[in-house]
mmCIF file of C-alpha atoms in Angstrom:
data_model
loop_
_atom_site.group_PDB
_atom_site.id
_atom_site.type_symbol
_atom_site.label_atom_id
_atom_site.label_comp_id
_atom_site.label_asym_id
_atom_site.label_seq_id
_atom_site.Cartn_x
_atom_site.Cartn_y
_atom_site.Cartn_z
ATOM 1 C CA UNK A 1 116.870 63.480 119.949
ATOM 2 C CA UNK A 2 119.930 65.105 118.371
ATOM 3 C CA UNK A 3 117.973 68.294 117.824
ATOM 4 C CA UNK A 4 117.261 68.568 121.575
ATOM 5 C CA UNK A 5 120.897 68.172 122.634
ATOM 6 C CA UNK A 6 121.820 71.893 122.409
ATOM 7 C CA UNK A 7 118.716 72.795 124.405
ATOM 8 C CA UNK A 8 119.667 70.373 127.185
ATOM 9 C CA UNK A 9 123.177 71.851 127.203
ATOM 10 C CA UNK A 10 121.766 75.352 127.408
ATOM 11 C CA UNK A 11 119.485 74.494 130.297
ATOM 12 C CA UNK A 12 122.380 72.888 132.126
ATOM 13 C CA UNK A 13 124.498 76.016 131.748
ATOM 14 C CA UNK A 14 121.780 78.414 132.894
ATOM 15 C CA UNK A 15 120.965 79.033 136.516
ATOM 16 C CA UNK A 16 117.420 80.136 135.712
ATOM 17 C CA UNK A 17 114.820 78.333 133.623
ATOM 18 C CA UNK A 18 112.601 80.644 131.605
ATOM 19 C CA UNK A 19 108.965 79.743 131.087
ATOM 20 C CA UNK A 20 107.735 79.841 127.511
ATOM 21 C CA UNK A 21 104.378 81.111 126.355
ATOM 22 C CA UNK A 22 102.862 79.379 123.353
ATOM 23 C CA UNK A 23 102.286 81.703 120.412
ATOM 24 C CA UNK A 24 99.890 81.495 117.543
ATOM 25 C CA UNK A 25 101.715 82.112 114.283
ATOM 26 C CA UNK A 26 99.928 84.279 111.783
ATOM 27 C CA UNK A 27 100.061 82.990 108.190
ATOM 28 C CA UNK A 28 103.639 82.153 107.192
ATOM 29 C CA UNK A 29 105.280 84.943 109.176
ATOM 30 C CA UNK A 30 106.073 84.040 112.806
ATOM 31 C CA UNK A 31 106.065 86.454 115.688
ATOM 32 C CA UNK A 32 109.351 88.173 116.490
ATOM 33 C CA UNK A 33 111.604 86.649 119.127
ATOM 34 C CA UNK A 34 111.410 88.744 122.290
ATOM 35 C CA UNK A 35 114.963 89.604 123.322
ATOM 36 C CA UNK A 36 113.890 91.396 126.486
ATOM 37 C CA UNK A 37 116.748 93.131 128.249
ATOM 38 C CA UNK A 38 119.209 91.895 125.606
ATOM 39 C CA UNK A 39 117.594 94.147 122.989
ATOM 40 C CA UNK A 40 120.033 97.047 123.443
ATOM 41 C CA UNK A 41 123.125 94.841 123.134
ATOM 42 C CA UNK A 42 125.135 94.510 119.944
ATOM 43 C CA UNK A 43 127.644 92.039 121.401
ATOM 44 C CA UNK A 44 127.014 89.720 124.366
ATOM 45 C CA UNK A 45 129.341 86.812 125.125
ATOM 46 C CA UNK A 46 129.548 84.131 127.797
ATOM 47 C CA UNK A 47 133.329 83.998 128.235
ATOM 48 C CA UNK A 48 135.238 86.820 126.499
ATOM 49 C CA UNK A 49 135.086 89.378 123.717
ATOM 50 C CA UNK A 50 138.363 89.640 121.779
ATOM 51 C CA UNK A 51 138.948 92.500 119.338
ATOM 52 C CA UNK A 52 142.081 92.995 117.203
ATOM 53 C CA UNK A 53 141.218 95.910 114.904
ATOM 54 C CA UNK A 54 139.309 99.186 114.756
ATOM 55 C CA UNK A 55 135.719 98.108 115.386
ATOM 56 C CA UNK A 56 132.627 100.302 115.374
ATOM 57 C CA UNK A 57 129.686 99.145 117.486
ATOM 58 C CA UNK A 58 126.120 100.456 117.659
ATOM 59 C CA UNK A 59 124.805 99.024 120.928
ATOM 60 C CA UNK A 60 126.086 97.782 124.255
ATOM 61 C CA UNK A 61 128.892 95.247 124.662
ATOM 62 C CA UNK A 62 128.684 92.785 127.533
ATOM 63 C CA UNK A 63 130.230 89.631 128.951
ATOM 64 C CA UNK A 64 128.455 87.354 131.394
ATOM 65 C CA UNK A 65 129.486 85.519 133.502
ATOM 66 C CA UNK A 66 132.967 86.440 132.281
ATOM 67 C CA UNK A 67 134.241 90.025 132.307
ATOM 68 C CA UNK A 68 137.181 90.164 129.889
ATOM 69 C CA UNK A 69 137.082 92.393 126.782
ATOM 70 C CA UNK A 70 140.488 92.459 125.099
ATOM 71 C CA UNK A 71 141.344 95.109 122.536
ATOM 72 C CA UNK A 72 138.755 97.409 124.069
ATOM 73 C CA UNK A 73 140.824 100.481 123.214
ATOM 74 C CA UNK A 74 140.155 99.802 119.514
ATOM 75 C CA UNK A 75 136.368 99.653 119.943
ATOM 76 C CA UNK A 76 134.408 102.800 119.109
ATOM 77 C CA UNK A 77 130.701 103.489 119.325
ATOM 78 C CA UNK A 78 128.050 105.061 117.156
ATOM 79 C CA UNK A 79 126.694 108.381 118.414
ATOM 80 C CA UNK A 80 123.255 108.597 119.992
ATOM 81 C CA UNK A 81 120.409 107.752 119.645
ATOM 82 C CA UNK A 82 121.619 104.151 119.532
ATOM 83 C CA UNK A 83 122.513 102.672 122.931
ATOM 84 C CA UNK A 84 126.245 102.249 123.241
ATOM 85 C CA UNK A 85 129.074 101.527 125.617
ATOM 86 C CA UNK A 86 130.411 98.663 127.617
ATOM 87 C CA UNK A 87 128.103 96.777 129.930
ATOM 88 C CA UNK A 88 129.669 94.134 132.128
ATOM 89 C CA UNK A 89 132.085 96.083 134.273
ATOM 90 C CA UNK A 90 131.842 95.636 138.003
ATOM 91 C CA UNK A 91 129.359 98.479 138.516
ATOM 92 C CA UNK A 92 127.057 97.371 135.696
ATOM 93 C CA UNK A 93 127.436 93.604 135.679
ATOM 94 C CA UNK A 94 123.824 93.245 136.797
ATOM 95 C CA UNK A 95 122.677 94.661 133.448
ATOM 96 C CA UNK A 96 124.729 92.087 131.532
ATOM 97 C CA UNK A 97 123.429 89.308 133.766
ATOM 98 C CA UNK A 98 119.839 90.414 133.175
ATOM 99 C CA UNK A 99 120.458 90.525 129.427
ATOM 100 C CA UNK A 100 121.993 87.041 129.501
ATOM 101 C CA UNK A 101 118.949 85.733 131.389
ATOM 102 C CA UNK A 102 116.553 87.099 128.778
ATOM 103 C CA UNK A 103 118.810 85.915 125.951
ATOM 104 C CA UNK A 104 118.539 82.360 127.289
ATOM 105 C CA UNK A 105 114.757 82.592 127.138
ATOM 106 C CA UNK A 106 114.929 84.045 123.613
ATOM 107 C CA UNK A 107 117.170 81.225 122.398
ATOM 108 C CA UNK A 108 114.811 78.609 123.800
ATOM 109 C CA UNK A 109 111.871 80.379 122.207
ATOM 110 C CA UNK A 110 113.534 80.408 118.783
ATOM 111 C CA UNK A 111 114.572 76.750 119.209
ATOM 112 C CA UNK A 112 111.103 75.475 119.998
ATOM 113 C CA UNK A 113 109.224 77.181 117.178
ATOM 114 C CA UNK A 114 107.683 74.507 114.951
ATOM 115 C CA UNK A 115 104.483 75.876 113.431
ATOM 116 C CA UNK A 116 104.556 76.421 109.651
ATOM 117 C CA UNK A 117 108.227 75.443 109.554
ATOM 118 C CA UNK A 118 109.853 74.982 106.149
ATOM 119 C CA UNK A 119 112.569 72.310 105.983
ATOM 120 C CA UNK A 120 115.690 73.181 103.992
ATOM 121 C CA UNK A 121 117.351 70.335 102.113
ATOM 122 C CA UNK A 122 120.049 69.077 101.800
ATOM 123 C CA UNK A 123 121.062 69.192 105.425
ATOM 124 C CA UNK A 124 124.127 71.358 104.646
ATOM 125 C CA UNK A 125 122.180 74.052 102.854
ATOM 126 C CA UNK A 126 123.699 76.778 100.652
ATOM 127 C CA UNK A 127 121.492 79.879 100.753
ATOM 128 C CA UNK A 128 123.559 81.630 98.067
ATOM 129 C CA UNK A 129 121.565 83.050 95.166
ATOM 130 C CA UNK A 130 118.203 82.328 96.817
ATOM 131 C CA UNK A 131 115.386 84.603 97.991
ATOM 132 C CA UNK A 132 113.495 83.947 101.229
ATOM 133 C CA UNK A 133 110.217 85.495 102.328
ATOM 134 C CA UNK A 134 109.154 85.905 105.984
ATOM 135 C CA UNK A 135 108.740 82.576 107.755
ATOM 136 C CA UNK A 136 110.290 79.861 109.902
ATOM 137 C CA UNK A 137 113.064 77.802 108.271
ATOM 138 C CA UNK A 138 114.986 74.792 109.607
ATOM 139 C CA UNK A 139 117.894 72.587 108.627
ATOM 140 C CA UNK A 140 119.107 69.548 110.545
ATOM 141 C CA UNK A 141 122.735 70.511 109.929
ATOM 142 C CA UNK A 142 124.322 73.759 108.677
ATOM 143 C CA UNK A 143 123.462 76.925 106.768
ATOM 144 C CA UNK A 144 125.994 78.731 104.618
ATOM 145 C CA UNK A 145 126.080 81.595 102.143
ATOM 146 C CA UNK A 146 128.598 80.306 99.606
ATOM 147 C CA UNK A 147 127.701 80.647 95.918
ATOM 148 C CA UNK A 148 126.117 84.111 95.915
ATOM 149 C CA UNK A 149 124.252 86.630 98.003
ATOM 150 C CA UNK A 150 121.120 85.624 99.910
ATOM 151 C CA UNK A 151 118.022 87.845 99.699
ATOM 152 C CA UNK A 152 115.453 88.341 102.452
ATOM 153 C CA UNK A 153 112.358 89.911 100.937
ATOM 154 C CA UNK A 154 109.169 91.279 102.462
ATOM 155 C CA UNK A 155 107.755 92.762 105.640
ATOM 156 C CA UNK A 156 107.560 90.209 108.424
ATOM 157 C CA UNK A 157 109.724 88.032 110.645
ATOM 158 C CA UNK A 158 112.418 85.600 109.480
ATOM 159 C CA UNK A 159 113.611 82.824 111.822
ATOM 160 C CA UNK A 160 116.306 80.363 110.724
ATOM 161 C CA UNK A 161 117.005 77.288 112.871
ATOM 162 C CA UNK A 162 120.138 75.224 112.265
ATOM 163 C CA UNK A 163 121.409 72.385 114.402
ATOM 164 C CA UNK A 164 125.038 73.028 113.561
ATOM 165 C CA UNK A 165 126.929 76.017 112.089
ATOM 166 C CA UNK A 166 126.179 79.248 110.247
ATOM 167 C CA UNK A 167 128.903 80.353 107.789
ATOM 168 C CA UNK A 168 128.933 83.377 105.477
ATOM 169 C CA UNK A 169 131.831 83.108 103.054
ATOM 170 C CA UNK A 170 134.208 85.853 101.927
ATOM 171 C CA UNK A 171 132.453 88.951 100.447
ATOM 172 C CA UNK A 172 129.047 87.240 100.417
ATOM 173 C CA UNK A 173 126.085 89.346 101.533
ATOM 174 C CA UNK A 174 122.694 89.062 103.165
ATOM 175 C CA UNK A 175 120.495 91.597 101.345
ATOM 176 C CA UNK A 176 117.203 93.049 102.605
ATOM 177 C CA UNK A 177 114.476 93.741 100.027
ATOM 178 C CA UNK A 178 110.897 95.021 99.893
ATOM 179 C CA UNK A 179 110.607 96.298 103.445
ATOM 180 C CA UNK A 180 112.545 93.546 105.225
ATOM 181 C CA UNK A 181 114.238 94.769 108.423
ATOM 182 C CA UNK A 182 117.352 93.497 110.185
ATOM 183 C CA UNK A 183 115.476 93.803 113.491
ATOM 184 C CA UNK A 184 113.047 91.112 112.247
ATOM 185 C CA UNK A 185 115.700 88.527 111.290
ATOM 186 C CA UNK A 186 116.809 85.855 113.803
ATOM 187 C CA UNK A 187 119.470 83.151 113.373
ATOM 188 C CA UNK A 188 119.261 80.333 115.943
ATOM 189 C CA UNK A 189 122.637 78.570 115.631
ATOM 190 C CA UNK A 190 123.125 75.150 117.204
ATOM 191 C CA UNK A 191 126.895 75.454 117.564
ATOM 192 C CA UNK A 192 129.084 78.281 116.179
ATOM 193 C CA UNK A 193 128.868 81.051 113.582
ATOM 194 C CA UNK A 194 131.660 82.294 111.299
ATOM 195 C CA UNK A 195 131.533 85.419 109.119
ATOM 196 C CA UNK A 196 134.437 85.597 106.717
ATOM 197 C CA UNK A 197 136.292 88.699 105.531
ATOM 198 C CA UNK A 198 134.275 91.365 103.746
ATOM 199 C CA UNK A 199 130.929 89.661 104.242
ATOM 200 C CA UNK A 200 127.705 91.465 105.172
ATOM 201 C CA UNK A 201 125.286 90.023 107.701
ATOM 202 C CA UNK A 202 121.837 91.119 108.898
ATOM 203 C CA UNK A 203 119.843 90.039 111.929
ATOM 204 C CA UNK A 204 120.293 88.793 115.469
ATOM 205 C CA UNK A 205 122.707 85.844 115.621
ATOM 206 C CA UNK A 206 122.188 83.625 118.683
ATOM 207 C CA UNK A 207 124.908 80.959 118.738
ATOM 208 C CA UNK A 208 125.040 78.308 121.437
ATOM 209 C CA UNK A 209 128.855 78.247 121.284
ATOM 210 C CA UNK A 210 131.156 80.901 119.755
ATOM 211 C CA UNK A 211 131.037 83.567 117.019
ATOM 212 C CA UNK A 212 134.048 84.492 114.863
ATOM 213 C CA UNK A 213 133.952 87.708 112.797
ATOM 214 C CA UNK A 214 136.889 88.133 110.447
ATOM 215 C CA UNK A 215 138.310 91.383 109.031
ATOM 216 C CA UNK A 216 136.054 93.996 107.427
ATOM 217 C CA UNK A 217 132.675 92.422 108.110
ATOM 218 C CA UNK A 218 129.585 94.651 108.275
ATOM 219 C CA UNK A 219 126.801 93.429 110.530
ATOM 220 C CA UNK A 220 123.449 95.141 110.951
ATOM 221 C CA UNK A 221 122.179 93.243 113.936
ATOM 222 C CA UNK A 222 123.456 91.551 117.090
ATOM 223 C CA UNK A 223 126.016 88.907 118.042
ATOM 224 C CA UNK A 224 125.119 86.697 121.008
ATOM 225 C CA UNK A 225 127.284 83.750 122.127
ATOM 226 C CA UNK A 226 125.513 81.882 124.905
ATOM 227 C CA UNK A 227 128.308 79.528 125.987
ATOM 228 C CA UNK A 228 131.422 80.768 124.222
ATOM 229 C CA UNK A 229 133.502 83.735 123.093
ATOM 230 C CA UNK A 230 133.088 86.367 120.377
ATOM 231 C CA UNK A 231 136.066 87.338 118.223
ATOM 232 C CA UNK A 232 136.156 90.634 116.265
ATOM 233 C CA UNK A 233 138.872 91.759 113.833
ATOM 234 C CA UNK A 234 138.051 95.328 112.813
ATOM 235 C CA UNK A 235 134.355 95.303 111.889
ATOM 236 C CA UNK A 236 131.180 97.396 111.846
ATOM 237 C CA UNK A 237 128.256 96.227 113.972
ATOM 238 C CA UNK A 238 125.356 98.616 113.343
ATOM 239 C CA UNK A 239 122.360 98.625 115.664
ATOM 240 C CA UNK A 240 119.173 97.202 114.065
ATOM 241 C CA UNK A 241 116.510 99.794 114.775
ATOM 242 C CA UNK A 242 112.838 98.847 114.397
ATOM 243 C CA UNK A 243 110.651 100.131 111.585
ATOM 244 C CA UNK A 244 110.173 103.894 111.405
ATOM 245 C CA UNK A 245 106.767 105.380 112.184
ATOM 246 C CA UNK A 246 104.470 106.601 109.369
ATOM 247 C CA UNK A 247 105.470 110.148 110.343
ATOM 248 C CA UNK A 248 109.185 109.340 109.940
ATOM 249 C CA UNK A 249 111.673 108.321 107.257
ATOM 250 C CA UNK A 250 114.868 106.296 107.523
ATOM 251 C CA UNK A 251 118.209 108.039 107.191
ATOM 252 C CA UNK A 252 121.259 105.832 106.619
ATOM 253 C CA UNK A 253 124.701 107.373 106.743
ATOM 254 C CA UNK A 254 127.382 106.264 104.338
ATOM 255 C CA UNK A 255 130.546 104.336 105.156
ATOM 256 C CA UNK A 256 132.290 103.955 107.483
ATOM 257 C CA UNK A 257 129.540 104.497 110.057
ATOM 258 C CA UNK A 258 126.421 103.084 108.359
ATOM 259 C CA UNK A 259 124.353 104.239 111.325
ATOM 260 C CA UNK A 260 120.605 104.520 110.854
ATOM 261 C CA UNK A 261 118.123 107.011 112.228
ATOM 262 C CA UNK A 262 114.372 107.531 112.053
ATOM 263 C CA UNK A 263 113.856 111.213 111.274
ATOM 264 C CA UNK A 264 110.605 113.179 111.511
ATOM 265 C CA UNK A 265 109.033 114.079 108.173
ATOM 266 C CA UNK A 266 108.893 117.770 107.317
ATOM 267 C CA UNK A 267 105.505 119.490 107.606
ATOM 268 C CA UNK A 268 104.594 121.982 104.897
ATOM 269 C CA UNK A 269 103.345 125.360 106.136
ATOM 270 C CA UNK A 270 100.263 127.218 104.910
ATOM 271 C CA UNK A 271 102.430 129.082 102.389
ATOM 272 C CA UNK A 272 104.012 125.897 101.021
ATOM 273 C CA UNK A 273 103.024 122.775 99.106
ATOM 274 C CA UNK A 274 104.536 119.275 98.902
ATOM 275 C CA UNK A 275 106.644 119.366 95.749
ATOM 276 C CA UNK A 276 108.322 115.966 96.366
ATOM 277 C CA UNK A 277 106.491 113.174 98.206
ATOM 278 C CA UNK A 278 108.422 111.245 100.878
ATOM 279 C CA UNK A 279 109.232 107.540 100.805
ATOM 280 C CA UNK A 280 110.863 105.135 103.223
ATOM 281 C CA UNK A 281 114.325 106.704 102.811
ATOM 282 C CA UNK A 282 113.720 110.351 101.819
ATOM 283 C CA UNK A 283 112.068 113.317 103.453
ATOM 284 C CA UNK A 284 109.263 115.276 101.808
ATOM 285 C CA UNK A 285 110.220 118.521 100.083
ATOM 286 C CA UNK A 286 108.137 121.632 100.743
ATOM 287 C CA UNK A 287 108.271 124.488 98.227
ATOM 288 C CA UNK A 288 106.928 128.016 98.543
ATOM 289 C CA UNK A 289 103.690 128.828 96.745
ATOM 290 C CA UNK A 290 104.076 131.014 93.672
ATOM 291 C CA UNK A 291 103.257 134.705 94.095
ATOM 292 C CA UNK A 292 101.403 135.996 91.053
ATOM 293 C CA UNK A 293 103.326 138.988 89.641
ATOM 294 C CA UNK A 294 101.689 142.251 88.604
ATOM 295 C CA UNK A 295 99.687 141.814 85.404
ATOM 296 C CA UNK A 296 98.652 138.240 86.263
ATOM 297 C CA UNK A 297 96.012 136.483 88.328
ATOM 298 C CA UNK A 298 95.592 133.093 90.056
ATOM 299 C CA UNK A 299 93.923 130.918 87.457
ATOM 300 C CA UNK A 300 94.369 127.607 89.338
ATOM 301 C CA UNK A 301 94.204 127.469 93.133
ATOM 302 C CA UNK A 302 96.915 125.539 95.010
ATOM 303 C CA UNK A 303 96.365 122.317 96.949
ATOM 304 C CA UNK A 304 98.547 120.152 99.204
ATOM 305 C CA UNK A 305 100.636 118.845 96.308
ATOM 306 C CA UNK A 306 100.626 121.569 93.646
ATOM 307 C CA UNK A 307 101.430 125.253 93.513
ATOM 308 C CA UNK A 308 98.977 127.852 92.244
ATOM 309 C CA UNK A 309 99.006 128.720 88.544
ATOM 310 C CA UNK A 310 99.297 132.356 87.483
ATOM 311 C CA UNK A 311 97.964 133.538 84.110
ATOM 312 C CA UNK A 312 98.389 136.899 82.364
ATOM 313 C CA UNK A 313 95.533 139.349 82.202
ATOM 314 C CA UNK A 314 94.075 139.643 78.677
ATOM 315 C CA UNK A 315 95.588 142.549 76.748
ATOM 316 C CA UNK A 316 93.016 145.140 75.620
ATOM 317 C CA UNK A 317 93.355 146.055 71.973
ATOM 318 C CA UNK A 318 92.445 149.468 70.456
ATOM 319 C CA UNK A 319 88.674 150.090 70.353
ATOM 320 C CA UNK A 320 88.208 147.430 73.114
ATOM 321 C CA UNK A 321 87.320 147.780 76.739
ATOM 322 C CA UNK A 322 88.174 145.323 79.504
ATOM 323 C CA UNK A 323 85.435 144.175 81.838
ATOM 324 C CA UNK A 324 86.345 142.314 85.024
ATOM 325 C CA UNK A 325 83.546 139.781 85.277
ATOM 326 C CA UNK A 326 85.378 138.142 88.205
ATOM 327 C CA UNK A 327 88.949 138.326 89.576
ATOM 328 C CA UNK A 328 89.666 135.068 87.745
ATOM 329 C CA UNK A 329 87.848 135.953 84.498
ATOM 330 C CA UNK A 330 88.756 139.250 82.814
ATOM 331 C CA UNK A 331 87.172 139.641 79.356
ATOM 332 C CA UNK A 332 87.892 142.210 76.633
ATOM 333 C CA UNK A 333 85.157 143.403 74.271
ATOM 334 C CA UNK A 334 85.062 145.606 71.182
ATOM 335 C CA UNK A 335 83.047 148.784 71.909
ATOM 336 C CA UNK A 336 80.124 147.659 69.695
ATOM 337 C CA UNK A 337 80.194 144.214 71.234
ATOM 338 C CA UNK A 338 80.236 145.857 74.644
ATOM 339 C CA UNK A 339 77.097 147.857 73.885
ATOM 340 C CA UNK A 340 75.270 144.733 72.631
ATOM 341 C CA UNK A 341 76.372 142.768 75.647
ATOM 342 C CA UNK A 342 75.177 145.451 78.070
ATOM 343 C CA UNK A 343 71.812 145.737 76.309
ATOM 344 C CA UNK A 344 71.331 141.972 76.503
ATOM 345 C CA UNK A 345 72.154 141.969 80.211
ATOM 346 C CA UNK A 346 69.705 144.846 80.857
ATOM 347 C CA UNK A 347 66.932 143.150 78.858
ATOM 348 C CA UNK A 348 67.352 139.979 80.883
ATOM 349 C CA UNK A 349 67.284 141.999 84.092
ATOM 350 C CA UNK A 350 63.996 143.782 83.184
ATOM 351 C CA UNK A 351 62.366 140.485 82.178
ATOM 352 C CA UNK A 352 63.017 139.200 85.652
#
């Protein structure tokens, strides 16, 4: 019954009840939580957003049903293509309200997931120094990152349910490995979340109450406070883009922006070959095919991944003659050898 208390509180505070569709979970990796119209938000609070330092934000900022954003003059935004800017002013309050509506449905969805759930014990669970693979995880109390970094490894969706708080301690990090994406990580927090100075956080944080972000925190994800305020103190909140297409690679800029783009892979022309293959974070390199210089010929033809190979023509020594059997096969013969060779060729021709 205690586990249902936050859900009852949420329903009481929402003017609209969202219907839930049952989902079949595949293997150990659940389906992603659908954020709907909240997807393009980096910060969405119920009451207020308070900022007291230079903060860089990737997506929209909104407040609903409140409207107060203090310290807004110290908030800056990533350049396009990430969505950015304040949502929640008088002329755009409908967008924040729509996002809040869909956020309520997303929180309920994440709360009611039960299939293939893995229970974390003890109830106040330290994730420090541990590695988690995609799946649904639950604790009946709190999650914290205290004694070391936490590692999220593998392609798939991570959902963490906690009935109470989420705390990441000073300088501790959430680290993505082996294809894990911040856009596939969801933290369903029963009360409040606190991220201490210098920590690094990934994923969408949906807290029923408030979220406090201390100085110098880097977040690749979203901060959503359904019934409380969000406090920022000079932080970076990068937008969690989805996975790049097979025809793209991921470009991540260095500090202080840390913004991320999916860039189109280069296409090699007919006069080029792929000298360096691309991977998830680097573009392919195309190099010009080698031109064979005078006195050489193409001994190995090029393909998509290698240049052509040029070899020197054979040097003709005194008393030798050079016969070009084919453009790729020049042969030099001594004059006597040449006569014998020609006679043999003629004999074979007459026999035919």
